[in-house]
CSV table of C-alpha atoms in Angstrom, one decimal:
chain,number,residue,atom,x,y,z
A,32,ARG,CA,44.3,-11.4,-128.0
A,33,LYS,CA,44.7,-15.1,-128.9
A,34,GLU,CA,46.6,-17.2,-126.4
A,35,VAL,CA,48.8,-18.7,-129.1
A,36,GLU,CA,49.4,-16.7,-132.3
A,37,GLN,CA,51.0,-18.0,-135.5
A,38,ASP,CA,51.4,-16.7,-139.0
A,39,PRO,CA,48.8,-18.8,-140.9
A,40,GLY,CA,50.9,-18.7,-144.1
A,41,PRO,CA,50.6,-20.4,-146.5
A,42,PHE,CA,54.3,-20.9,-147.0
A,43,ASN,CA,55.2,-22.2,-150.4
A,44,VAL,CA,58.8,-23.4,-150.7
A,45,PRO,CA,60.8,-25.5,-153.1
A,46,GLU,CA,62.3,-28.8,-152.1
A,47,GLY,CA,65.6,-28.4,-150.3
A,48,ALA,CA,64.6,-25.0,-148.9
A,49,THR,CA,64.9,-23.9,-145.3
A,50,VAL,CA,61.8,-22.5,-143.7
A,51,ALA,CA,61.1,-21.1,-140.3
A,52,PHE,CA,57.8,-20.7,-138.4
A,53,ASN,CA,57.2,-18.4,-135.5
A,54,CYS,CA,54.7,-18.4,-132.7
A,55,THR,CA,54.0,-16.2,-129.7
A,56,TYR,CA,52.1,-17.1,-126.6
A,57,SER,CA,50.4,-14.9,-124.0
A,58,ASN,CA,50.2,-17.0,-120.9
A,59,SER,CA,53.4,-16.5,-118.9
A,60,ALA,CA,52.4,-19.5,-116.7
A,61,SER,CA,52.8,-21.9,-119.6
A,62,GLN,CA,55.4,-24.5,-118.8
A,63,SER,CA,55.7,-26.8,-121.7
A,64,PHE,CA,55.7,-26.2,-125.4
A,65,PHE,CA,55.3,-28.4,-128.5
A,66,TRP,CA,55.0,-28.4,-132.2
A,67,TYR,CA,52.3,-30.7,-133.7
A,68,ARG,CA,51.9,-31.6,-137.3
A,69,GLN,CA,48.5,-32.0,-139.1
A,70,ASP,CA,48.3,-33.5,-142.6
A,71,CYS,CA,45.4,-32.6,-144.8
A,72,ARG,CA,42.2,-34.2,-143.5
A,73,LYS,CA,44.0,-36.0,-140.7
A,74,GLU,CA,44.3,-35.6,-137.0
A,75,PRO,CA,47.2,-33.6,-135.4
A,76,LYS,CA,50.2,-35.6,-134.3
A,77,LEU,CA,53.0,-34.6,-131.9
A,78,LEU,CA,56.1,-33.5,-133.9
A,79,MET,CA,58.4,-32.5,-131.1
A,80,SER,CA,58.7,-30.8,-127.7
A,81,VAL,CA,60.4,-27.5,-127.4
A,82,TYR,CA,63.0,-26.8,-124.7
A,83,SER,CA,64.6,-23.6,-123.6
A,84,SER,CA,68.0,-24.9,-124.6
A,85,GLY,CA,66.8,-25.6,-128.1
A,86,ASN,CA,66.4,-29.1,-129.5
A,87,GLU,CA,66.9,-30.8,-132.8
A,88,ASP,CA,65.3,-33.8,-134.4
A,89,GLY,CA,66.9,-34.6,-137.7
A,90,ARG,CA,66.0,-31.7,-140.0
A,91,PHE,CA,63.8,-30.0,-137.5
A,92,THR,CA,65.0,-27.5,-134.9
A,93,ALA,CA,62.8,-26.0,-132.2
A,94,GLN,CA,63.7,-23.0,-130.1
A,95,LEU,CA,62.0,-21.3,-127.1
A,96,ASN,CA,62.5,-17.8,-125.7
A,97,ARG,CA,60.7,-17.6,-122.4
A,98,ALA,CA,61.5,-13.9,-121.9
A,99,SER,CA,59.9,-13.0,-125.2
A,100,GLN,CA,57.3,-15.8,-125.0
A,101,TYR,CA,58.3,-16.8,-128.5
A,102,ILE,CA,58.7,-20.3,-130.1
A,103,SER,CA,60.1,-21.2,-133.4
A,104,LEU,CA,60.5,-24.2,-135.7
A,105,LEU,CA,63.1,-24.5,-138.4
A,106,ILE,CA,62.9,-27.1,-141.1
A,107,ARG,CA,66.0,-27.6,-143.2
A,108,ASP,CA,66.3,-29.4,-146.6
A,109,SER,CA,62.5,-29.4,-147.0
A,110,LYS,CA,60.9,-32.5,-148.4
A,111,LEU,CA,57.6,-32.9,-150.3
A,112,SER,CA,56.4,-35.0,-147.4
A,113,ASP,CA,56.9,-32.0,-145.0
A,114,SER,CA,53.8,-30.4,-146.6
A,115,ALA,CA,51.3,-30.1,-143.7
A,116,THR,CA,49.9,-27.6,-141.2
A,117,TYR,CA,52.2,-27.0,-138.2
A,118,LEU,CA,50.6,-26.2,-134.9
A,119,CYS,CA,52.3,-24.3,-132.1
A,120,VAL,CA,51.0,-25.7,-128.8
A,121,VAL,CA,51.5,-24.6,-125.2
A,122,THR,CA,50.3,-25.9,-121.8
A,123,ALA,CA,47.6,-24.0,-120.1
A,124,GLY,CA,49.7,-23.5,-116.9
A,125,GLY,CA,48.8,-24.3,-113.3
A,126,THR,CA,46.8,-27.4,-112.6
A,127,SER,CA,45.9,-28.0,-116.2
A,128,TYR,CA,45.4,-31.8,-116.3
A,129,GLY,CA,47.3,-31.9,-119.5
A,130,LYS,CA,45.3,-29.2,-121.1
A,131,LEU,CA,46.9,-27.8,-124.2
A,132,THR,CA,46.2,-24.6,-126.1
A,133,PHE,CA,46.7,-24.8,-129.9
A,134,GLY,CA,47.6,-22.1,-132.3
A,135,GLN,CA,45.6,-21.9,-135.5
A,136,GLY,CA,48.5,-23.4,-137.5
A,137,THR,CA,50.8,-22.5,-140.3
A,138,ILE,CA,50.3,-24.1,-143.6
A,139,LEU,CA,53.4,-25.3,-145.4
A,140,THR,CA,53.5,-26.5,-149.0
A,141,VAL,CA,56.7,-27.9,-150.4
A,142,HIS,CA,56.8,-28.1,-154.2
A,143,PRO,CA,59.2,-29.9,-156.6
B,60,ASP,CA,48.7,-50.2,-132.1
B,61,VAL,CA,47.3,-47.8,-129.6
B,62,LYS,CA,44.2,-46.0,-130.7
B,63,VAL,CA,41.6,-43.3,-130.1
B,64,THR,CA,38.4,-44.3,-132.0
B,65,GLN,CA,35.6,-41.9,-132.8
B,66,SER,CA,32.4,-43.6,-133.6
B,67,SER,CA,31.6,-41.7,-136.9
B,68,ARG,CA,33.7,-40.1,-139.5
B,69,TYR,CA,30.9,-38.0,-141.0
B,70,LEU,CA,27.5,-37.1,-139.5
B,71,VAL,CA,24.6,-35.0,-140.8
B,72,LYS,CA,22.0,-33.9,-138.3
B,73,ARG,CA,19.1,-31.6,-138.3
B,74,THR,CA,18.8,-28.4,-136.3
B,75,GLY,CA,17.4,-29.2,-132.8
B,76,GLU,CA,18.4,-32.8,-132.7
B,77,LYS,CA,20.3,-34.2,-129.8
B,78,VAL,CA,23.6,-35.5,-131.1
B,79,PHE,CA,26.0,-37.9,-129.4
B,80,LEU,CA,29.7,-38.2,-130.4
B,81,GLU,CA,31.5,-41.1,-128.9
B,82,CYS,CA,35.2,-41.5,-128.3
B,83,VAL,CA,37.0,-44.6,-127.0
B,84,GLN,CA,40.7,-45.1,-126.2
B,85,ASP,CA,42.5,-48.3,-125.4
B,86,MET,CA,45.6,-46.9,-123.7
B,87,ASP,CA,44.3,-46.6,-120.1
B,88,HIS,CA,44.7,-42.8,-120.3
B,89,GLU,CA,43.4,-40.7,-117.5
B,90,ASN,CA,42.9,-37.5,-119.4
B,91,MET,CA,40.5,-37.1,-122.4
B,92,PHE,CA,39.5,-34.0,-124.4
B,93,TRP,CA,37.0,-32.8,-126.9
B,94,TYR,CA,38.1,-30.1,-129.4
B,95,ARG,CA,36.4,-28.6,-132.4
B,96,GLN,CA,38.4,-27.3,-135.3
B,97,ASP,CA,37.3,-24.6,-137.6
B,98,PRO,CA,39.2,-22.8,-140.5
B,99,GLY,CA,41.0,-19.7,-139.2
B,100,LEU,CA,40.2,-20.6,-135.6
B,101,GLY,CA,42.3,-23.7,-135.0
B,102,LEU,CA,41.5,-26.2,-132.3
B,103,ARG,CA,39.3,-25.0,-129.5
B,104,LEU,CA,38.8,-27.0,-126.3
B,105,ILE,CA,35.1,-27.8,-125.5
B,106,TYR,CA,35.4,-30.0,-122.4
B,107,PHE,CA,38.0,-32.3,-120.8
B,108,SER,CA,38.0,-35.0,-118.2
B,109,TYR,CA,40.8,-36.1,-115.9
B,110,ASP,CA,39.0,-39.1,-114.3
B,111,VAL,CA,35.9,-41.1,-114.5
B,112,LYS,CA,32.8,-39.0,-113.8
B,113,MET,CA,35.0,-35.9,-113.7
B,114,LYS,CA,34.6,-33.1,-116.2
B,115,GLU,CA,35.9,-29.6,-116.7
B,116,LYS,CA,34.7,-26.9,-119.1
B,117,GLY,CA,37.1,-25.8,-121.8
B,118,ASP,CA,37.0,-22.5,-123.7
B,119,ILE,CA,33.8,-23.0,-125.6
B,120,PRO,CA,31.4,-25.3,-123.6
B,121,GLU,CA,28.2,-23.5,-124.4
B,122,GLY,CA,25.7,-25.8,-126.1
B,123,TYR,CA,27.7,-29.0,-125.2
B,124,SER,CA,27.8,-31.5,-122.4
B,125,VAL,CA,29.9,-34.5,-121.8
B,126,SER,CA,29.8,-37.9,-120.1
B,127,ARG,CA,32.6,-40.1,-118.8
B,128,GLU,CA,31.1,-43.2,-117.1
B,129,LYS,CA,34.1,-45.4,-117.9
B,130,LYS,CA,37.7,-44.6,-118.2
B,131,GLU,CA,38.0,-45.5,-121.8
B,132,ARG,CA,35.0,-43.7,-123.1
B,133,PHE,CA,34.3,-39.9,-123.3
B,134,SER,CA,31.1,-38.8,-125.0
B,135,LEU,CA,30.3,-35.3,-126.3
B,136,ILE,CA,26.6,-34.4,-126.4
B,137,LEU,CA,25.1,-31.5,-128.4
B,138,GLU,CA,21.8,-30.9,-126.5
B,139,SER,CA,20.1,-29.2,-129.4
B,140,ALA,CA,22.2,-29.0,-132.5
B,141,SER,CA,22.5,-25.7,-134.3
B,142,THR,CA,24.1,-24.8,-137.6
B,143,ASN,CA,26.9,-23.0,-135.9
B,144,GLN,CA,28.0,-26.3,-134.4
B,145,THR,CA,28.9,-27.6,-137.9
B,146,SER,CA,32.5,-28.4,-137.5
B,147,MET,CA,35.2,-31.0,-137.2
B,148,TYR,CA,35.2,-32.6,-133.8
B,149,LEU,CA,38.4,-34.2,-132.5
B,150,CYS,CA,38.8,-36.3,-129.4
B,151,ALA,CA,42.2,-36.8,-127.7
B,152,SER,CA,43.6,-38.6,-124.8
B,153,VAL,CA,46.8,-38.6,-122.8
B,154,LYS,CA,48.3,-40.2,-119.8
B,155,ALA,CA,48.3,-38.1,-116.7
B,156,GLY,CA,51.4,-35.9,-116.5
B,157,ARG,CA,52.1,-36.2,-120.2
B,158,TYR,CA,51.3,-33.9,-123.2
B,159,GLY,CA,51.7,-36.1,-126.2
B,160,TYR,CA,48.1,-36.3,-127.1
B,161,THR,CA,46.8,-39.2,-129.3
B,162,PHE,CA,43.9,-37.9,-131.4
B,163,GLY,CA,41.1,-39.7,-133.0
B,164,SER,CA,40.6,-39.3,-136.7
B,165,GLY,CA,37.8,-36.8,-136.2
B,166,THR,CA,34.0,-36.5,-136.8
B,167,ARG,CA,32.9,-34.0,-139.4
B,168,LEU,CA,29.5,-32.9,-138.2
B,169,THR,CA,27.1,-31.0,-140.5
B,170,VAL,CA,24.0,-29.5,-138.9
B,171,VAL,CA,21.3,-28.6,-141.5
C-alpha cells in the first residue's frame, strides 16, 4: 500500500466550478500535512498547510481528519491558472529531519 | 530571491557512466533532499542530509550515493548509470524544523 494515495484524475472542470481532491495516508505517526502545487514541467511549490481545524486561503480550503487519515482540498470558483498537479504531502513521523512523503498527484485542468 | 540551483536542466548519459548531479542552495538550510519523479509514481526520496557530511537513505537509495561536504551543496551520484535511472531528479532544501521545501527546477536525465 502506498503511504499517500490520491486519485490521479485528471479532473477537467469549467471555469467557476468547485472541485475537491481527496487523499489518504497510512502512517498514523505523521504529524504535519500539506498540499503542494506543481505546474507543468515545473518544480513543486508549497500551496498550503493542512490543520485539523481546517484552514482557508482565499478560494482554497484544506481539511484533515486524523481519525480517518484523510486529507482534502477544495477549490472554489476555479480559474484557468489553477490548472496544475496537486500533491498531497505528509511528514514521515518520528525524527524525520523534515522528510516528506508525496502522493503521486492529482491533475486538474480548468477550461474556459 | 532565495534559490535552489541544479547544475543541469537536461542530461544525456550512456549506460555505465558515473553521473554527478549538483545542487546548491543559498538559504543556509540545514536539510537537503534528492527526489526522483516518474509518471504514475510521484516523487520518491532517494537520499537526504540534515547536516554537513551527514546522509540518510530514503526510500529508493539503490544505485545512488550522495555527498555533502559543504552546507550549501548536496550532490547526487549515480555510480554506474542504467536505463531505469532515466527520470526527473529534483533537489530540495528546507530549514531545520520546517516543511516548506524549496525545490530546484529539476534535472531531466536520460540514460541511453
